[in-house]
Coordinates of C-alpha atoms in Angstrom, one line a residue:
M3 CA 142.0 -59.4 164.7
K4 CA 139.1 -57.6 162.2
G5 CA 139.4 -54.3 161.3
K6 CA 141.6 -51.4 162.9
P7 CA 142.4 -52.1 166.5
V8 CA 140.0 -50.3 169.3
L9 CA 143.3 -50.3 171.5
S10 CA 147.2 -51.0 170.6
I11 CA 148.7 -51.7 173.9
V12 CA 153.0 -51.1 173.6
T13 CA 155.7 -52.5 175.4
P14 CA 159.1 -52.3 175.4
T15 CA 161.2 -55.6 176.4
R16 CA 164.5 -57.1 176.9
G17 CA 162.6 -60.5 175.8
N18 CA 162.9 -62.2 179.1
F19 CA 159.6 -61.3 180.3
S20 CA 158.1 -64.2 182.6
D21 CA 155.3 -66.4 180.5
F22 CA 153.1 -65.8 183.3
W23 CA 153.3 -62.0 182.0
I24 CA 152.4 -62.7 178.6
N25 CA 149.8 -65.4 179.3
E26 CA 148.4 -62.4 181.2
L27 CA 148.5 -60.1 178.4
L28 CA 146.8 -62.1 176.1
R29 CA 143.6 -62.9 178.2
I30 CA 142.6 -59.5 177.2
Q31 CA 139.4 -59.5 175.3
G32 CA 138.4 -57.6 172.3
N33 CA 139.6 -55.6 169.4
V34 CA 143.2 -55.2 170.7
E35 CA 146.8 -55.1 169.5
F36 CA 150.0 -56.1 171.0
V37 CA 153.0 -54.4 169.7
L38 CA 156.1 -55.7 171.2
V39 CA 159.6 -53.8 171.1
Y40 CA 162.6 -55.9 171.2
P41 CA 166.4 -54.4 171.5
P42 CA 168.2 -55.1 168.4
G43 CA 170.4 -58.6 168.3
V44 CA 167.2 -59.9 170.3
S45 CA 165.3 -62.7 168.8
P46 CA 161.6 -61.9 169.2
R47 CA 160.0 -65.0 171.1
P48 CA 157.4 -66.6 169.0
I49 CA 154.0 -66.4 170.5
Q50 CA 151.2 -68.0 168.9
D51 CA 148.5 -65.2 168.6
S52 CA 147.7 -63.2 165.8
R53 CA 146.8 -60.2 168.1
V54 CA 151.0 -59.9 168.4
K55 CA 152.8 -57.5 166.7
S56 CA 156.9 -58.3 167.4
L57 CA 159.5 -55.5 165.9
V58 CA 163.0 -55.2 166.5
S59 CA 164.4 -51.3 167.4
P60 CA 167.2 -50.1 165.1
Y61 CA 169.0 -48.5 168.7
R62 CA 168.8 -50.3 172.1
G63 CA 167.3 -48.3 175.1
E64 CA 163.8 -47.5 176.7
M65 CA 163.0 -44.5 174.8
M66 CA 164.3 -45.5 171.2
Q67 CA 162.0 -48.8 171.6
R68 CA 158.8 -47.0 173.3
F69 CA 159.5 -44.6 170.3
V70 CA 159.4 -47.6 167.6
A71 CA 156.0 -49.2 169.8
L72 CA 154.1 -45.9 169.8
L73 CA 154.9 -45.5 165.8
N74 CA 153.5 -48.6 165.4
A75 CA 150.5 -48.4 167.2
T76 CA 147.5 -48.2 164.6
G77 CA 144.6 -48.3 167.6
D78 CA 142.2 -45.6 167.9
Y79 CA 143.7 -45.5 171.4
V80 CA 146.6 -46.5 173.0
L81 CA 148.0 -47.8 176.1
A82 CA 151.9 -48.3 177.7
L83 CA 153.0 -50.9 179.5
D84 CA 156.1 -52.3 180.9
D85 CA 156.8 -55.9 180.7
D86 CA 155.1 -56.7 183.9
D87 CA 152.8 -54.6 184.3
L88 CA 149.1 -56.1 183.8
A89 CA 146.0 -54.6 182.1
H90 CA 142.4 -56.0 183.4
P91 CA 141.1 -58.7 181.1
D92 CA 138.0 -56.2 180.2
I93 CA 140.0 -53.0 179.1
V94 CA 138.8 -52.8 175.8
E95 CA 135.6 -52.8 176.6
L96 CA 135.8 -50.2 179.4
V97 CA 138.0 -47.9 176.8
I98 CA 134.9 -48.6 174.5
K99 CA 132.0 -47.8 176.5
Y100 CA 134.2 -44.5 177.9
F101 CA 135.1 -43.0 174.7
E102 CA 131.7 -43.3 173.3
R103 CA 130.6 -41.4 176.5
F104 CA 133.1 -38.4 176.4
P105 CA 134.5 -38.6 172.6
D106 CA 136.9 -35.2 173.0
S107 CA 138.7 -36.7 176.4
W108 CA 142.4 -37.2 175.7
V109 CA 142.4 -39.5 178.0
L110 CA 141.3 -42.3 180.1
R111 CA 143.3 -42.5 183.7
L112 CA 143.1 -45.9 184.8
K113 CA 143.3 -46.8 188.7
K114 CA 146.5 -48.9 189.3
A115 CA 147.4 -50.8 191.9
V116 CA 151.1 -50.7 193.0
I117 CA 152.2 -54.5 194.1
D118 CA 155.6 -55.4 196.0
F119 CA 157.2 -57.6 193.7
R120 CA 156.9 -60.5 196.2
D121 CA 153.0 -60.6 196.5
I122 CA 152.1 -63.1 194.3
D123 CA 149.2 -63.4 195.7
A124 CA 147.9 -59.6 195.0
I125 CA 149.5 -60.2 191.6
K126 CA 148.1 -63.3 190.5
K127 CA 144.6 -62.5 192.2
E128 CA 141.4 -62.6 189.9
W129 CA 140.2 -59.3 188.4
T130 CA 137.2 -57.8 189.9
G131 CA 134.5 -56.6 187.7
I132 CA 135.0 -53.2 186.0
P133 CA 133.3 -49.9 186.5
D134 CA 129.7 -49.2 184.9
I135 CA 130.8 -46.3 182.7
D136 CA 127.4 -45.1 181.9
Q137 CA 126.4 -45.6 185.8
L138 CA 129.1 -42.9 186.8
D139 CA 128.6 -39.6 187.8
V140 CA 131.3 -36.7 186.9
C141 CA 133.4 -35.6 190.0
K142 CA 134.1 -31.8 189.9
K143 CA 136.0 -29.5 191.9
T144 CA 134.3 -26.3 192.8
A145 CA 134.4 -24.0 195.4
A146 CA 131.8 -26.1 197.6
D147 CA 133.8 -29.2 197.1
P148 CA 137.3 -28.6 196.3
N149 CA 138.8 -32.0 197.0
P150 CA 136.2 -33.9 195.3
Y151 CA 139.5 -36.7 195.5
R152 CA 139.3 -37.4 199.1
N153 CA 142.6 -39.6 199.5
G154 CA 141.6 -41.6 196.7
N155 CA 138.6 -42.6 197.6
Y156 CA 136.1 -41.0 195.1
E157 CA 132.9 -42.8 193.8
G158 CA 133.0 -41.3 189.9
L159 CA 135.0 -40.2 187.2
L160 CA 137.1 -37.7 188.2
E161 CA 137.9 -34.9 186.1
V162 CA 142.1 -34.7 185.3
P163 CA 142.7 -31.6 184.0
I164 CA 145.9 -30.6 182.0
A165 CA 148.8 -30.0 183.4
P166 CA 149.3 -25.9 184.5
L167 CA 152.5 -25.7 182.2
E168 CA 152.4 -22.0 182.6
L169 CA 153.4 -21.6 185.7
R170 CA 156.5 -19.4 186.2
F171 CA 159.6 -20.5 186.7
D172 CA 160.3 -20.5 190.6
V173 CA 163.6 -19.0 190.8
R174 CA 164.3 -19.8 194.4
W175 CA 165.5 -22.9 192.5
L176 CA 168.5 -20.7 191.7
F177 CA 169.4 -20.6 195.0
F178 CA 168.3 -23.4 197.3
P179 CA 168.7 -27.0 195.4
F180 CA 166.6 -28.6 197.4
F181 CA 164.0 -26.7 197.6
E182 CA 160.5 -28.6 197.2
R183 CA 159.0 -28.9 194.1
K184 CA 155.3 -28.0 194.9
D185 CA 153.4 -27.2 191.2
N186 CA 153.4 -30.8 190.6
Y187 CA 150.6 -31.6 193.4
G188 CA 147.2 -31.6 192.0
Y189 CA 144.8 -33.9 190.0
H190 CA 147.3 -33.2 187.2
F191 CA 149.6 -35.8 185.8
E192 CA 153.2 -35.9 184.2
N193 CA 153.5 -39.4 183.0
F194 CA 152.4 -41.3 180.0
N195 CA 152.2 -45.2 180.6
N196 CA 149.2 -47.2 182.1
I197 CA 146.9 -44.5 181.2
V198 CA 144.8 -44.6 177.4
W199 CA 145.6 -41.8 175.2
N200 CA 143.4 -41.0 172.0
N201 CA 146.1 -42.3 169.5
Q202 CA 145.4 -38.9 167.1
L203 CA 146.7 -36.9 170.1
V204 CA 150.0 -39.2 170.5
Q205 CA 150.6 -39.3 166.9
K206 CA 150.5 -35.6 166.4
T207 CA 153.4 -35.3 169.1
L208 CA 156.1 -38.1 167.9
P209 CA 157.1 -35.9 165.1
V210 CA 157.7 -33.1 166.8
L211 CA 160.0 -35.1 169.5
A212 CA 162.0 -36.0 167.1
Q213 CA 162.6 -33.0 166.0
T214 CA 163.6 -31.9 169.4
T215 CA 166.4 -34.6 169.5
Q216 CA 168.1 -33.0 167.0
M217 CA 171.2 -31.0 168.0
L218 CA 173.3 -29.0 166.5
G219 CA 171.7 -29.5 163.1
A220 CA 173.4 -32.9 162.5
I221 CA 173.5 -34.5 165.7
T222 CA 170.8 -36.7 167.2
W223 CA 170.5 -37.1 170.6
I224 CA 168.1 -39.8 172.7
P225 CA 168.0 -40.2 175.9
S226 CA 168.3 -44.1 176.7
S227 CA 165.4 -43.5 179.9
G228 CA 162.9 -41.3 181.2
F229 CA 160.1 -41.2 178.2
D230 CA 157.6 -41.8 180.5
R231 CA 157.3 -38.4 182.2
L232 CA 158.9 -36.8 178.6
S233 CA 155.6 -38.5 176.5
G234 CA 153.1 -37.5 179.2
L235 CA 154.3 -33.8 179.3
F236 CA 155.2 -33.4 175.8
V237 CA 152.0 -34.6 174.3
Q238 CA 150.2 -31.9 177.1
A239 CA 152.6 -29.6 175.9
V240 CA 152.0 -29.9 171.6
S241 CA 148.1 -29.6 172.0
Y242 CA 148.2 -27.4 175.4
Q243 CA 145.0 -25.2 176.2
R244 CA 145.1 -23.8 179.3
D245 CA 142.4 -25.1 182.2
L246 CA 141.7 -28.1 180.1
I247 CA 140.2 -30.6 181.2
I248 CA 141.6 -33.5 178.9
G249 CA 140.1 -36.7 180.7
H250 CA 138.6 -38.4 183.6
W251 CA 140.3 -40.8 186.7
L252 CA 138.4 -44.2 187.0
P253 CA 137.2 -45.6 190.2
G254 CA 137.3 -48.8 191.3
D255 CA 139.7 -51.4 192.5
E256 CA 142.0 -52.0 190.0
Q257 CA 142.3 -51.6 186.5
I258 CA 146.2 -51.8 185.7
R259 CA 148.6 -53.8 188.5
Y260 CA 151.9 -52.2 188.5
V261 CA 154.5 -54.4 190.2
D262 CA 157.3 -52.5 191.8
K263 CA 160.6 -53.0 194.2
P264 CA 162.0 -50.9 196.8
A265 CA 164.0 -48.0 195.2
A266 CA 167.4 -49.3 197.0
M267 CA 166.7 -52.3 194.2
K268 CA 166.2 -50.0 191.4
P269 CA 169.0 -48.9 188.9
P270 CA 169.7 -44.9 189.3
R271 CA 167.9 -43.2 186.7
F272 CA 168.7 -39.5 185.4
H273 CA 165.8 -38.2 184.3
V274 CA 167.1 -34.7 183.9
I275 CA 168.5 -35.5 180.2
S276 CA 165.2 -36.2 178.8
D277 CA 163.8 -33.4 181.1
F278 CA 166.4 -30.7 178.7
L279 CA 164.1 -31.8 175.6
L280 CA 161.0 -29.9 177.4
V281 CA 162.9 -26.9 177.9
K282 CA 164.4 -27.4 174.7
R283 CA 161.4 -27.6 172.9
F284 CA 159.1 -25.5 175.1
P285 CA 161.0 -22.7 176.9
Q286 CA 157.9 -20.7 177.3
Y287 CA 156.6 -22.8 180.3
G288 CA 157.7 -22.6 183.6
Y289 CA 156.9 -25.6 184.7
F290 CA 159.2 -27.5 182.6
W291 CA 161.8 -25.2 184.2
N292 CA 160.7 -25.9 187.5
L293 CA 160.9 -30.0 186.6
F294 CA 164.2 -29.7 185.3
F295 CA 166.4 -28.4 188.1
S296 CA 164.6 -29.9 190.6
K297 CA 166.1 -33.2 188.7
L298 CA 169.5 -31.4 187.7
Y299 CA 170.1 -31.3 191.6
G300 CA 169.7 -34.8 191.9
V301 CA 172.1 -35.7 189.4
P302 CA 175.5 -36.3 192.4
R303 CA 173.0 -38.5 194.1
A304 CA 172.6 -40.8 191.4
I305 CA 175.8 -40.7 190.1
A306 CA 176.9 -41.8 193.9
K307 CA 174.2 -44.4 193.7
L308 CA 175.5 -45.8 190.8
I309 CA 179.3 -46.1 191.8
R310 CA 178.2 -47.6 194.6
L311 CA 176.3 -50.3 192.9
K312 CA 179.4 -50.8 190.5
L313 CA 181.8 -50.7 193.6
T314 CA 179.4 -53.5 195.3
K315 CA 178.3 -55.5 192.5
N316 CA 174.8 -55.2 194.0
Q317 CA 172.9 -54.7 190.3
P318 CA 169.4 -54.9 190.6
P319 CA 168.0 -59.0 190.2
I320 CA 166.0 -58.8 186.6
N321 CA 164.7 -61.9 186.9
A322 CA 163.7 -61.7 191.3
L323 CA 161.2 -63.6 192.4
V324 CA 160.2 -67.6 191.3
T325 CA 156.7 -69.0 193.3
E326 CA 157.3 -72.2 194.8
E327 CA 153.7 -73.4 194.2
Q328 CA 154.1 -73.6 190.2
G329 CA 157.6 -72.2 189.6
E330 CA 156.4 -69.4 187.4
T331 CA 159.0 -66.4 187.3
V332 CA 157.7 -63.0 187.5
K333 CA 160.0 -60.0 186.8
A334 CA 160.7 -57.3 189.1
K335 CA 161.2 -53.7 187.5
G336 CA 164.5 -53.2 186.8

């Protein structure tokens, strides 16, 4: 790799990723670096590619490993993947062309295909071509056309606004625990993964996030999970400008393949713990209070699911599928 990378692709991993996944990752062309962060006590797998940077986190856990990965991302732009997510081999070319046309954008939101972990054909099929950025019109939400999204069938670059953080806290959450939250509806987004970010904004955010984990002066509290939404919203909050268009959503068939499995097979997640950090650092934003309370009332159900899994010993599998044809393991999300 010559010079500063255009794109850093960062991934926390337990080290049990499949050969298929790493081989697909290394198919990505262009000036790219891959930052893999392992938990303590796990030796990085030997990978013969100078673009790969293998690190060991000082502490175990999704959030800490992702944080270490982002701290060591040196590219102009950064893309976070799990160690079974797949990205288009020509993603770097796509990133270069997009940010040449929109140099002030914060994000390029990629078209993501959600694929069942048992659908080996969909996971392994060849990629179609990438969209030609220069030939795409910009789709805007206007009074004349309030729904340019049209159920995902847009043909141009769909404008993506910043999350509406200034919304007021809905006090009904204090009295109706299962009241439906609707302020997360719309073209904005909350997550960080599978989206290309301007790395200057990300690096600006990391010190603020680190400071927010400090409790009572001498205690540092780092949740083990929930970093995806936490970091996506934290970046938007640190540099918040009301009603700002922060990027675009790409059309096309797919530029990301997200390998998924049914909710019943996933371990319970206590996202309210990481959501608390948003409220702690940005108490002025009602959007975060709505998010916090909506997840707070889900904690008993998460605990019940955890107990049920422990009693039945029905832990979700890590390596769930092996293809009969080639004997290649495809990891399901855990």
